[in-house]
Coordinates of C-alpha atoms and ligand atoms in Angstrom, one line a residue:
X1 CA 60.9 -10.9 -54.9
X2 CA 59.7 -13.0 -51.8
X3 CA 60.1 -16.6 -52.6
X4 CA 57.7 -19.6 -51.5
X5 CA 59.0 -22.2 -49.1
X6 CA 57.2 -25.4 -49.7
X7 CA 57.4 -28.7 -48.2
X8 CA 57.9 -31.6 -50.6
X9 CA 54.5 -32.8 -49.8
X10 CA 53.0 -29.3 -50.9
X11 CA 55.1 -29.5 -54.1
X12 CA 53.8 -32.9 -55.1
X13 CA 50.2 -31.5 -54.9
X14 CA 50.9 -28.3 -57.0
X15 CA 52.6 -30.5 -59.4
X16 CA 49.9 -33.1 -59.9
X17 CA 47.0 -30.6 -60.5
X18 CA 47.9 -27.0 -59.9
X19 CA 50.7 -25.9 -62.1
X20 CA 50.3 -25.2 -65.7
X21 CA 51.3 -27.9 -68.0
X22 CA 52.3 -27.9 -71.5
X23 CA 50.5 -30.1 -74.2
X24 CA 53.1 -33.0 -73.6
X25 CA 52.0 -32.6 -69.8
X26 CA 55.2 -31.3 -68.7
X27 CA 55.1 -28.8 -65.7
X28 CA 55.9 -25.1 -67.1
X29 CA 55.2 -23.2 -64.2
X30 CA 56.8 -22.6 -60.9
X31 CA 55.1 -22.1 -57.5
X32 CA 56.0 -18.4 -57.5
X33 CA 54.6 -18.1 -61.0
X34 CA 51.4 -19.8 -60.0
X35 CA 51.0 -17.4 -57.3
X36 CA 52.0 -14.5 -59.5
X37 CA 49.8 -15.6 -62.2
X38 CA 46.5 -15.5 -59.7
X39 CA 47.7 -12.4 -58.0
X40 CA 47.6 -10.6 -61.2
X41 CA 44.5 -11.7 -62.2
X42 CA 42.4 -11.1 -59.3
X43 CA 43.9 -7.5 -58.9
X44 CA 42.5 -6.5 -62.4
X45 CA 39.2 -6.1 -60.8
X46 CA 40.5 -3.0 -59.0
X47 CA 40.8 -0.5 -61.8
X48 CA 37.3 -1.0 -62.9
X49 CA 36.0 0.5 -59.7
X50 CA 38.8 3.2 -58.9
X51 CA 40.9 4.2 -62.1
X52 CA 43.6 5.9 -60.0
X53 CA 44.0 2.6 -58.1
X54 CA 47.3 1.0 -59.1
X55 CA 46.7 -2.7 -59.9
X56 CA 50.3 -3.5 -59.4
X57 CA 50.2 -2.7 -55.6
X58 CA 47.2 -4.8 -55.1
X59 CA 48.9 -7.6 -57.2
X60 CA 51.9 -7.3 -55.0
X61 CA 49.7 -7.4 -51.7
X62 CA 47.6 -10.6 -53.0
X63 CA 50.8 -12.2 -54.1
X64 CA 52.6 -11.5 -50.7
X65 CA 49.5 -13.2 -49.0
X66 CA 49.7 -16.4 -50.7
X67 CA 53.3 -16.7 -51.2
X68 CA 53.9 -16.5 -47.4
X69 CA 51.3 -19.2 -46.9
X70 CA 49.1 -16.7 -44.9
X71 CA 45.9 -17.2 -46.9
X72 CA 45.1 -19.2 -49.9
X73 CA 41.9 -19.0 -52.1
X74 CA 40.0 -22.5 -52.9
X75 CA 41.4 -24.8 -55.3
X76 CA 39.8 -23.7 -58.6
X77 CA 41.1 -20.1 -58.0
X78 CA 44.6 -21.5 -57.9
X79 CA 44.1 -23.7 -60.7
X80 CA 42.0 -21.5 -63.2
X81 CA 42.8 -18.0 -62.5
X82 CA 44.8 -16.3 -65.4
X83 CA 44.1 -19.4 -67.5
X84 CA 41.9 -20.2 -70.2
X85 CA 39.0 -21.7 -67.9
X86 CA 39.0 -18.6 -65.4
X87 CA 36.3 -20.6 -63.3
X88 CA 37.0 -19.7 -59.7
X89 CA 34.7 -21.1 -57.4
X90 CA 34.5 -24.3 -55.4
X91 CA 30.7 -24.1 -54.6
X92 CA 27.4 -24.3 -56.5
X93 CA 23.9 -25.1 -55.9
X94 CA 21.7 -25.9 -58.6
X95 CA 17.8 -26.2 -58.6
X96 CA 16.1 -29.5 -59.7
X97 CA 12.6 -28.8 -60.8
X98 CA 10.0 -31.5 -61.0
X99 CA 9.9 -32.0 -64.9
X100 CA 12.4 -34.3 -67.0
X101 CA 13.3 -31.0 -68.9
X102 CA 14.4 -29.4 -65.5
X103 CA 16.0 -32.4 -64.3
X104 CA 18.0 -33.0 -67.4
X105 CA 18.7 -29.1 -67.4
X106 CA 20.4 -29.6 -64.0
X107 CA 22.3 -32.5 -65.2
X108 CA 23.8 -30.4 -68.1
X109 CA 24.7 -27.8 -65.8
X110 CA 26.4 -30.0 -63.4
X111 CA 28.4 -31.3 -66.1
X112 CA 29.6 -27.9 -67.2
X113 CA 30.6 -26.9 -63.6
X114 CA 32.2 -30.5 -62.7
X115 CA 34.6 -30.0 -65.8
X116 CA 35.9 -26.8 -64.4
X117 CA 36.6 -28.1 -60.7
X118 CA 33.4 -26.9 -58.9
X119 CA 31.4 -28.9 -56.7
X120 CA 27.5 -29.0 -56.8
X121 CA 24.8 -29.3 -54.2
X122 CA 21.2 -30.0 -55.1
X123 CA 17.8 -30.6 -53.2
X124 CA 15.6 -33.2 -54.8
X125 CA 13.0 -32.4 -52.5
X126 CA 10.6 -30.6 -55.4
X127 CA 10.4 -34.1 -57.4
X128 CA 7.6 -35.9 -56.9
X129 CA 8.1 -39.3 -54.8
X130 CA 8.3 -42.9 -56.5
X131 CA 5.3 -44.3 -58.0
X132 CA 3.5 -41.0 -58.2
X133 CA 1.6 -40.2 -61.4
X134 CA 3.3 -38.8 -64.7
X135 CA 0.2 -37.2 -66.5
X136 CA 1.8 -36.8 -70.0
X137 CA 2.9 -40.2 -70.3
X138 CA 0.0 -42.1 -68.0
X139 CA 3.2 -43.8 -66.3
X140 CA 4.7 -43.5 -62.9
X141 CA 7.5 -41.4 -61.7
X142 CA 11.0 -43.2 -61.0
X143 CA 11.6 -40.6 -57.5
X144 CA 14.5 -38.7 -56.4
X145 CA 16.9 -41.5 -55.6
X146 CA 16.4 -43.2 -59.2
X147 CA 17.2 -39.6 -60.8
X148 CA 20.4 -39.1 -58.4
X149 CA 21.9 -42.0 -60.1
X150 CA 21.6 -39.9 -63.5
X151 CA 23.7 -37.2 -61.9
X152 CA 25.9 -39.6 -60.4
X153 CA 26.7 -41.0 -63.6
X154 CA 27.2 -37.6 -65.2
X155 CA 30.0 -37.1 -62.5
X156 CA 31.7 -40.4 -63.0
X157 CA 32.2 -39.8 -66.9
X158 CA 33.1 -35.9 -66.5
X159 CA 35.7 -36.8 -63.7
X160 CA 37.7 -38.4 -66.2
X161 CA 38.5 -35.3 -68.2
X162 CA 38.0 -32.6 -65.4
X163 CA 40.4 -30.8 -63.1
X164 CA 39.5 -32.6 -60.3
X165 CA 36.9 -34.6 -59.0
X166 CA 33.7 -32.5 -58.8
X167 CA 31.9 -33.8 -55.5
X168 CA 27.9 -33.6 -55.1
X169 CA 25.6 -33.0 -52.4
X170 CA 22.1 -34.7 -52.6
X171 CA 19.6 -33.3 -50.0
X172 CA 16.1 -34.5 -49.3
X173 CA 13.5 -32.9 -47.0
X174 CA 12.7 -35.1 -44.0
X175 CA 9.1 -34.8 -45.1
X176 CA 9.4 -36.2 -48.6
X177 CA 7.6 -39.5 -49.0
X178 CA 10.6 -41.2 -50.4
X179 CA 12.6 -40.1 -47.0
X180 CA 13.3 -43.6 -45.9
X181 CA 14.5 -44.9 -49.3
X182 CA 17.0 -41.9 -49.4
X183 CA 18.3 -42.3 -46.1
X184 CA 19.6 -45.9 -47.2
X185 CA 20.3 -44.9 -50.8
X186 CA 24.1 -45.3 -50.5
X187 CA 24.1 -48.3 -48.6
X188 CA 21.5 -50.1 -50.6
X189 CA 22.5 -49.4 -54.1
X190 CA 26.4 -48.8 -53.3
X191 CA 26.1 -46.9 -56.5
X192 CA 25.7 -43.2 -55.5
X193 CA 29.5 -42.8 -54.8
X194 CA 30.1 -39.5 -56.2
X195 CA 27.2 -38.2 -53.8
X196 CA 27.4 -37.0 -50.3
X197 CA 23.8 -37.0 -48.7
X198 CA 22.1 -35.1 -46.2
X199 CA 18.4 -34.9 -44.8
X200 CA 17.0 -31.5 -44.7
X201 CA 15.7 -31.2 -40.9
X202 CA 12.8 -28.9 -40.1
X203 CA 12.2 -27.6 -36.7
X204 CA 9.0 -29.0 -36.6
X205 CA 10.4 -32.8 -37.1
X206 CA 12.8 -31.8 -34.3
X207 CA 9.8 -31.0 -32.2
X208 CA 7.9 -34.2 -33.0
X209 CA 11.0 -36.0 -32.2
X210 CA 11.5 -34.4 -29.1
X211 CA 8.1 -35.2 -27.8
X212 CA 8.1 -38.6 -29.4
X213 CA 5.1 -37.3 -32.2
X214 CA 4.4 -38.4 -35.6
X215 CA 5.1 -35.9 -38.6
X216 CA 3.6 -35.6 -42.0
X217 CA 5.2 -36.8 -45.2
X218 CA 4.1 -34.2 -48.0
X219 CA 3.8 -35.0 -51.9
X220 CA 5.6 -32.0 -53.3
X221 CA 3.4 -32.3 -56.5
X222 CA -0.1 -32.2 -54.8
X223 CA 1.1 -30.5 -51.4
X224 CA -1.3 -33.6 -49.7
X225 CA -0.1 -35.4 -46.7
X226 CA 0.3 -39.0 -48.0
X227 CA 1.3 -40.6 -44.9
X228 CA 2.7 -39.9 -41.0
X229 CA 5.6 -41.2 -39.6
X230 CA 7.1 -41.5 -36.0
X231 CA 9.8 -38.8 -35.9
X232 CA 11.9 -40.8 -33.4
X233 CA 11.6 -43.8 -35.5
X234 CA 13.1 -41.8 -38.6
X235 CA 15.9 -40.0 -36.7
X236 CA 16.7 -43.4 -35.5
X237 CA 17.0 -44.6 -38.9
X238 CA 19.2 -41.9 -39.8
X239 CA 21.5 -42.5 -36.8
X240 CA 21.7 -46.2 -37.5
X241 CA 22.9 -45.6 -41.1
X242 CA 25.2 -42.6 -40.3
X243 CA 26.6 -45.0 -37.3
X244 CA 27.2 -47.6 -40.2
X245 CA 28.5 -45.8 -43.1
X246 CA 28.9 -42.1 -42.0
X247 CA 26.0 -40.7 -44.0
X248 CA 23.6 -39.3 -44.2
X249 CA 24.4 -36.1 -42.5
X250 CA 21.6 -33.7 -41.2
X251 CA 21.3 -30.4 -42.5
X252 CA 19.3 -27.8 -40.3
X253 CA 17.2 -26.3 -43.1
X254 CA 15.2 -24.0 -40.9
X255 CA 18.0 -22.8 -38.7
X256 CA 20.0 -21.6 -41.8
X257 CA 16.8 -19.9 -43.0
X258 CA 16.7 -17.6 -40.2
X259 CA 20.2 -16.5 -40.7
X260 CA 19.4 -16.4 -44.6
X261 CA 20.5 -12.6 -45.5
X262 CA 18.1 -12.3 -48.5
X263 CA 14.9 -14.0 -47.6
X264 CA 13.3 -11.6 -50.1
X265 CA 15.5 -13.3 -53.0
X266 CA 14.9 -16.9 -52.1
X267 CA 14.8 -19.6 -49.6
X268 CA 17.8 -21.9 -49.0
X269 CA 17.2 -25.6 -49.7
X270 CA 20.5 -27.1 -50.4
X271 CA 24.5 -26.6 -49.5
X272 CA 27.6 -27.4 -51.5
X273 CA 29.2 -30.9 -51.3
X274 CA 31.0 -30.6 -47.9
X275 CA 28.0 -28.6 -46.1
X276 CA 29.9 -25.5 -45.2
X277 CA 28.2 -23.3 -48.0
X278 CA 24.4 -23.2 -47.9
X279 CA 23.5 -21.3 -50.9
X280 CA 20.1 -20.1 -53.0
X281 CA 19.3 -21.9 -56.3
X282 CA 21.9 -21.2 -58.9
X283 CA 24.3 -19.7 -56.5
X284 CA 28.2 -19.8 -56.4
X285 CA 30.8 -19.1 -53.9
X286 CA 34.6 -18.8 -53.8
X287 CA 36.4 -19.7 -50.7
X288 CA 39.5 -18.6 -49.0
X289 CA 41.3 -19.8 -45.8
X290 CA 43.7 -17.8 -43.4
X291 CA 46.5 -20.2 -42.0
X292 CA 46.3 -19.6 -38.4
X293 CA 49.8 -21.2 -37.8
X294 CA 51.2 -18.4 -40.0
X295 CA 49.8 -15.5 -37.4
X296 CA 51.7 -16.5 -34.2
X297 CA 54.6 -14.4 -32.5
X298 CA 57.3 -16.2 -31.2
X299 CA 58.0 -14.5 -27.8
X300 CA 60.9 -16.5 -25.9
X301 CA 59.9 -20.2 -26.2
X302 CA 56.2 -19.1 -26.3
X303 CA 53.8 -18.4 -29.0
X304 CA 51.2 -15.9 -29.1
X305 CA 48.4 -15.1 -31.6
X306 CA 49.7 -11.9 -33.9
X307 CA 46.6 -10.0 -33.9
X308 CA 48.0 -7.1 -36.1
X309 CA 49.1 -9.5 -38.6
X310 CA 45.7 -11.4 -38.5
X311 CA 43.9 -8.1 -39.1
X312 CA 46.1 -7.2 -42.0
X313 CA 45.4 -10.7 -43.6
X314 CA 41.7 -10.4 -43.2
X315 CA 41.4 -7.2 -44.9
X316 CA 43.6 -8.5 -47.7
X317 CA 41.6 -11.6 -47.9
X318 CA 38.3 -9.9 -48.2
X319 CA 39.3 -7.4 -51.0
X320 CA 40.7 -10.7 -52.8
X321 CA 37.7 -12.7 -52.4
X322 CA 35.4 -9.6 -53.5
X323 CA 37.7 -9.5 -56.7
X324 CA 37.2 -12.9 -57.7
X325 CA 33.6 -12.3 -58.2
X326 CA 34.4 -10.0 -60.9
X327 CA 36.9 -11.5 -62.7
X328 CA 35.4 -15.1 -62.2
X329 CA 34.0 -16.6 -65.7
X330 CA 30.7 -18.0 -64.9
X331 CA 29.4 -21.3 -66.6
X332 CA 26.1 -20.4 -66.7
X333 CA 24.2 -17.0 -66.9
X334 CA 21.7 -17.6 -63.9
X335 CA 24.5 -18.3 -61.7
X336 CA 26.4 -15.1 -62.7
X337 CA 23.2 -13.2 -62.1
X338 CA 22.5 -14.4 -58.7
X339 CA 26.2 -14.6 -57.7
X340 CA 26.8 -10.8 -58.7
X341 CA 23.6 -9.8 -57.0
X342 CA 24.4 -11.2 -53.4
X343 CA 28.3 -11.3 -53.8
X344 CA 28.8 -14.0 -51.3
X345 CA 32.6 -15.0 -50.1
X346 CA 33.8 -17.4 -47.7
X347 CA 36.5 -16.3 -45.8
X348 CA 37.7 -18.9 -43.1
X349 CA 40.6 -20.2 -41.3
X350 CA 42.9 -23.5 -41.5
X351 CA 45.7 -24.5 -39.0
X352 CA 43.6 -24.1 -36.2
X353 CA 44.4 -27.3 -34.5
X354 CA 48.3 -26.7 -34.8
X355 CA 47.7 -23.1 -33.7
X356 CA 46.5 -24.6 -30.6
X357 CA 49.5 -27.0 -30.3
X358 CA 51.9 -23.8 -30.3
X359 CA 49.7 -22.0 -27.8
X360 CA 49.8 -25.0 -25.6
X361 CA 46.0 -25.2 -25.3
X362 CA 44.1 -28.5 -25.7
X363 CA 41.2 -28.5 -28.4
X364 CA 38.9 -30.3 -26.1
X365 CA 38.3 -27.7 -23.1
X366 CA 36.8 -24.6 -22.3
X367 CA 39.9 -22.5 -23.2
X368 CA 40.0 -24.3 -26.7
X369 CA 36.4 -23.2 -27.4
X370 CA 37.6 -19.8 -26.2
X371 CA 40.5 -19.4 -28.8
X372 CA 38.2 -20.4 -31.3
X373 CA 35.5 -17.9 -30.4
X374 CA 38.2 -15.4 -30.3
X375 CA 39.7 -15.9 -33.5
X376 CA 36.5 -16.4 -35.2
X377 CA 34.8 -13.3 -33.7
X378 CA 37.9 -11.2 -34.9
X379 CA 37.9 -12.6 -38.3
X380 CA 34.2 -11.8 -38.6
X381 CA 34.4 -8.5 -37.1
X382 CA 37.4 -7.0 -39.3
X383 CA 35.7 -9.0 -42.4
X384 CA 32.5 -6.9 -41.9
X385 CA 34.5 -4.0 -41.6
X386 CA 36.5 -4.5 -44.5
X387 CA 33.3 -5.6 -46.4
X388 CA 31.5 -2.3 -45.2
X389 CA 34.9 -0.2 -46.6
X390 CA 34.5 -2.1 -49.8
X391 CA 30.6 -1.1 -49.8
X392 CA 31.6 2.8 -49.6
X393 CA 34.0 2.4 -52.4
X394 CA 32.3 -0.2 -54.8
X395 CA 28.5 -0.1 -53.5
X396 CA 26.5 -2.3 -51.2
X397 CA 25.7 -5.7 -52.9
X398 CA 22.9 -5.3 -55.4
X399 CA 20.2 -7.5 -53.4
X400 CA 21.0 -5.5 -50.2
X401 CA 17.9 -3.5 -50.0
X402 CA 15.4 -5.7 -48.3
X403 CA 18.1 -7.6 -46.7
X404 CA 18.8 -8.6 -43.3
X405 CA 21.7 -6.3 -43.5
X406 CA 19.6 -3.2 -44.5
X407 CA 17.4 -4.1 -41.5
X408 CA 20.6 -4.3 -39.0
X409 CA 21.6 -1.0 -40.9
X410 CA 24.8 -2.9 -41.9
X411 CA 26.2 -1.8 -45.3
X412 CA 27.9 -4.5 -46.7
X413 CA 29.7 -5.5 -50.2
X414 CA 29.1 -9.2 -49.5
X415 CA 25.8 -11.1 -48.3
X416 CA 27.8 -13.9 -46.7
X417 CA 31.6 -13.2 -45.5
X418 CA 32.8 -15.8 -43.0
X419 CA 32.8 -19.9 -43.7
X420 CA 35.0 -22.5 -42.2
X421 CA 35.8 -25.0 -45.4
X422 CA 37.4 -28.3 -45.1
X423 CA 40.8 -27.1 -46.9
X424 CA 41.1 -30.7 -48.0
X425 CA 43.6 -29.6 -50.8
X426 CA 44.6 -26.2 -49.9
X427 CA 45.9 -27.1 -46.2
X428 CA 48.2 -29.6 -47.8
X429 CA 49.7 -26.8 -49.8
X430 CA 49.8 -24.7 -46.7
X431 CA 51.1 -27.6 -44.9
X432 CA 48.8 -27.3 -42.1
X433 CA 45.7 -28.9 -40.3
X434 CA 42.6 -28.6 -42.0
X435 CA 39.9 -26.2 -41.2
X436 CA 38.9 -26.3 -37.9
X437 CA 39.6 -29.9 -37.4
X438 CA 41.8 -31.4 -34.9
X439 CA 44.7 -33.4 -36.0
X440 CA 43.8 -36.9 -36.9
X441 CA 47.5 -38.1 -36.0
X442 CA 50.9 -36.7 -35.0
X443 CA 52.4 -38.9 -37.7
X444 CA 50.5 -39.8 -40.4
X445 CA 50.2 -40.5 -44.3
X446 CA 47.5 -39.2 -46.5
X447 CA 45.8 -41.3 -49.4
X448 CA 45.6 -38.6 -52.0
X449 CA 44.8 -38.7 -55.8
X450 CA 45.2 -41.8 -57.6
X451 CA 46.1 -44.1 -54.3
X452 CA 49.5 -42.2 -53.8
X453 CA 50.3 -41.7 -50.3
X454 CA 52.2 -39.0 -48.8
X455 CA 53.9 -39.1 -45.1
X456 CA 53.6 -36.3 -42.6
X457 CA 55.4 -35.6 -39.5
X458 CA 54.5 -33.1 -37.3
X459 CA 57.7 -30.9 -36.7
X460 CA 56.6 -28.9 -33.7
X461 CA 56.0 -31.8 -31.6
X462 CA 59.6 -32.7 -32.0
X463 CA 60.4 -29.0 -31.1
X464 CA 58.2 -29.1 -28.1
X465 CA 59.4 -32.4 -26.8
X466 CA 63.2 -31.2 -27.2
X467 CA 62.2 -28.0 -25.4
X468 CA 60.2 -29.8 -22.6
X469 CA 62.8 -32.4 -22.1
X470 CA 60.4 -35.3 -23.2
X471 CA 62.2 -35.9 -26.6
X472 CA 64.1 -39.3 -27.1
X473 CA 65.2 -41.1 -30.2
X474 CA 62.5 -43.7 -29.9
X475 CA 59.5 -41.3 -29.2
X476 CA 58.6 -41.2 -32.9
X477 CA 58.3 -44.9 -32.9
X478 CA 56.5 -45.1 -29.9
X479 CA 53.8 -42.6 -31.2
X480 CA 53.2 -44.8 -34.2
X481 CA 52.6 -47.9 -32.2
X482 CA 50.4 -45.9 -30.3
X483 CA 48.2 -45.4 -33.3
X484 CA 49.7 -41.6 -33.9
X485 CA 49.0 -40.3 -30.5
X486 CA 51.1 -39.3 -27.2
X487 CA 48.2 -40.4 -25.0
X488 CA 49.2 -42.6 -22.4
X489 CA 52.9 -42.3 -23.0
X490 CA 54.8 -42.3 -19.9
X491 CA 57.7 -40.1 -20.9
X492 CA 55.4 -37.4 -22.2
X493 CA 54.1 -35.0 -19.4
X494 CA 50.3 -35.1 -18.7
X495 CA 49.7 -31.5 -19.8
X496 CA 51.5 -32.2 -23.1
X497 CA 49.2 -35.5 -23.9
X498 CA 46.4 -32.9 -23.1
X499 CA 47.8 -30.3 -25.7
X500 CA 48.6 -32.7 -28.4
X501 CA 45.3 -34.3 -28.6
X502 CA 43.9 -36.0 -31.6
X503 CA 40.5 -36.5 -33.2
X504 CA 39.8 -39.9 -31.5
X505 CA 40.7 -38.8 -28.0
X506 CA 38.2 -36.0 -28.5
X507 CA 34.7 -37.1 -27.5
X508 CA 31.7 -36.3 -29.9
X509 CA 30.3 -33.7 -27.3
X510 CA 33.4 -31.7 -27.5
X511 CA 33.7 -31.8 -31.5
X512 CA 30.1 -30.7 -31.5
X513 CA 30.9 -27.8 -28.9
X514 CA 33.9 -27.0 -31.3
X515 CA 31.7 -26.8 -34.2
X516 CA 29.1 -24.9 -32.6
X517 CA 32.0 -22.2 -31.4
X518 CA 33.0 -21.6 -34.9
X519 CA 29.4 -21.7 -36.3
X520 CA 28.6 -18.7 -33.8
X521 CA 30.6 -16.2 -36.1
X522 CA 30.2 -18.3 -39.3
X523 CA 27.5 -16.4 -41.7
X524 CA 27.5 -19.6 -43.8
X525 CA 28.3 -22.7 -42.2
X526 CA 31.2 -25.1 -40.7
X527 CA 32.8 -27.9 -42.5
X528 CA 33.5 -30.4 -39.4
X529 CA 33.5 -34.1 -38.7
X530 CA 32.2 -35.4 -35.6
X531 CA 34.5 -38.5 -35.1
X532 CA 33.3 -41.4 -32.9
X533 CA 35.3 -44.3 -31.5
X534 CA 34.7 -47.7 -33.4
X535 CA 32.8 -49.0 -30.4
X536 CA 30.3 -45.9 -30.1
X537 CA 26.7 -47.0 -30.0
X538 CA 23.9 -45.5 -32.4
X539 CA 22.5 -43.6 -29.2
X540 CA 25.7 -41.7 -29.2
X541 CA 25.0 -40.6 -32.6
X542 CA 21.5 -39.4 -31.8
X543 CA 23.0 -37.4 -28.6
X544 CA 25.4 -35.5 -31.2
X545 CA 22.4 -34.9 -33.3
X546 CA 20.4 -33.2 -30.5
X547 CA 23.3 -31.4 -28.9
X548 CA 24.2 -29.7 -32.6
X549 CA 20.7 -28.5 -33.1
X550 CA 20.6 -27.4 -29.6
X551 CA 23.7 -25.3 -29.8
X552 CA 22.4 -23.5 -33.3
X553 CA 24.6 -25.6 -35.8
X554 CA 23.5 -25.9 -39.2
X555 CA 24.2 -29.4 -39.8
X556 CA 26.1 -32.4 -38.6
X557 CA 28.1 -35.2 -40.0
X558 CA 29.3 -37.9 -38.0
X559 CA 32.0 -40.5 -38.8
X560 CA 32.7 -43.7 -36.5
X561 CA 36.3 -45.0 -36.8
X562 CA 36.4 -47.7 -39.3
X563 CA 33.0 -47.4 -40.6
X564 CA 34.3 -47.3 -44.3
X565 CA 37.2 -49.3 -45.7
X566 CA 38.0 -46.8 -48.1
X567 CA 38.5 -44.0 -45.5
X568 CA 40.6 -40.9 -46.6
X569 CA 42.9 -40.7 -43.5
X570 CA 44.6 -43.6 -41.8
X571 CA 47.0 -43.7 -38.9
X572 CA 49.9 -45.6 -40.0
X573 CA 53.6 -45.9 -39.7
X574 CA 55.9 -43.3 -42.0
X575 CA 58.5 -45.5 -42.4
Ligands
LIG601 N1 35.0 -29.6 -53.8 C1 35.0 -30.4 -54.9 N2 35.4 -31.6 -55.2 C2 36.6 -31.9 -54.5 C3 37.0 -31.2 -53.5 C4 36.3 -30.1 -53.1 O1 33.9 -30.2 -55.8 O2 37.4 -32.9 -54.8 C5 34.4 -28.6 -53.5 C6 33.1 -28.8 -52.6 O3 32.1 -27.8 -52.8 C7 33.9 -28.3 -51.1 C8 34.5 -27.0 -51.7 O4 35.0 -27.4 -52.7 O5 32.9 -28.2 -50.3 C9 35.8 -26.8 -50.4 O6 36.7 -27.8 -50.1 P1 37.9 -27.9 -49.8 O7 38.2 -26.7 -48.9 O8 38.5 -29.5 -49.3 O9 38.9 -27.6 -51.2 P2 40.3 -27.1 -51.3 O10 40.0 -25.7 -51.9 O11 41.2 -27.3 -50.2 O12 40.7 -28.0 -52.5

């Protein structure tokens, strides 16, 4: 039996939340047993479609995929598969209707989802604005921002007993009358801490911003225009707030709906908490990420992408994620119905930055973009082929008729196939860089759950330095003093300084270009932070917004270094 080789950091993460525990809180499962439990549970969907299929064979393939670190599903699948909860998805979007009853239905549904480790996204755009009429009571409405704090309190209460912190995404359309309150709602109140917020940006708004025109604010209850605002002024307000705090993000809602595979089923109005998964109301999605660093071949002292191995991983991963939909236990009936009708999966990658290090290609150059496009085009093409094969065996997804896939003559099992997730925890388990992000630092620690700090050192840097002759005993110390970077350290040859580039040496423009390269081949969206140096101006934020929109991104989140005192990642000494 293949055994797992996990780093000490990975084992700490698993022990904390993932491995099964006894009533007394003792860990009663090994990492191998965890992967076996998950593989067995997910393989159980097979006989349902094909009685002659041997589920043990599938189980072994799934086990091998995870234990070798080539692929990991999202955290809820690792935690809950084959256990009492059996809730396997990370991403949910819930509708919020404009009545007390509908709002509090959504609050209850949120609590149920958070309890099981899922994250929820909402559009609050259908709620009537603050001070608008409430007919049944003769009073006035408290508005979307006020109701968001109810969801926030719910999350706060649930996170004490849940499997992990359920995150939220709150979205408001840019043409909602309360938009200015919303843009500043986290800064003003300091209270809505369990939410990421994004403004849903329309094409009309972007046109108005470009032409320096006004655009209308519309009361969703009456559909009447209540006011007009300068689009540039509003975009500037967003940029100023994002410059100061990292939020709100932008969600390009019209761009997203142009590639909505099932417009006949509904319009997309929101995403999951980290933004990579736009979904229809009540839809859920399970994610999984291929570790690119584990798909390299070593030829002498160089690395190449192992396309054959990658193809095998993509095929087994699509099979795995499609099975998850069937063995998943859905917290709410409506979620089960639409999830099984669209069968969205989110296959993506992690370890991209580490792969580039080993290929010797800088992240912030055309070659870097080319590698991204090549890899993601491959994941998408093989992913579609595999979903097509599943469709032959298991049928196309039930809402396929009338979909964009039908119009293109594409028979697939899944309405979305590719997504780039943040892989916040699973990349720690796989011991690689997160999603499509560059490394933040070559030596660093991470503030993880409960304020604990875990040190990380990049092994490959040591290997390359020794091989290329720039190693010395004090190199690590120098990198620490140089804020985790090799930039400007004399003994490191300039070409290696470029290869080992970190997030802060990459200009916002290259960050956006890389996001766009991944977006091109992601059906869903891409989780990516556009890092800005601490001395960047507000106009650089606006420039990044315009470029992201122009290049077809579905959203954008910027973060200026040092903007928040509690930022998750910090450059620092490991000693
Ligand atoms: N998520 C959440 N709470 C968390 C982390 C993640 O609800 O603390 C959800 C959220 O929808 C996010 C998705 O999980 O967009 C994927 O996040 P990530 O890839 O970081 O999850 P992982 O599987 O690595 O834990």
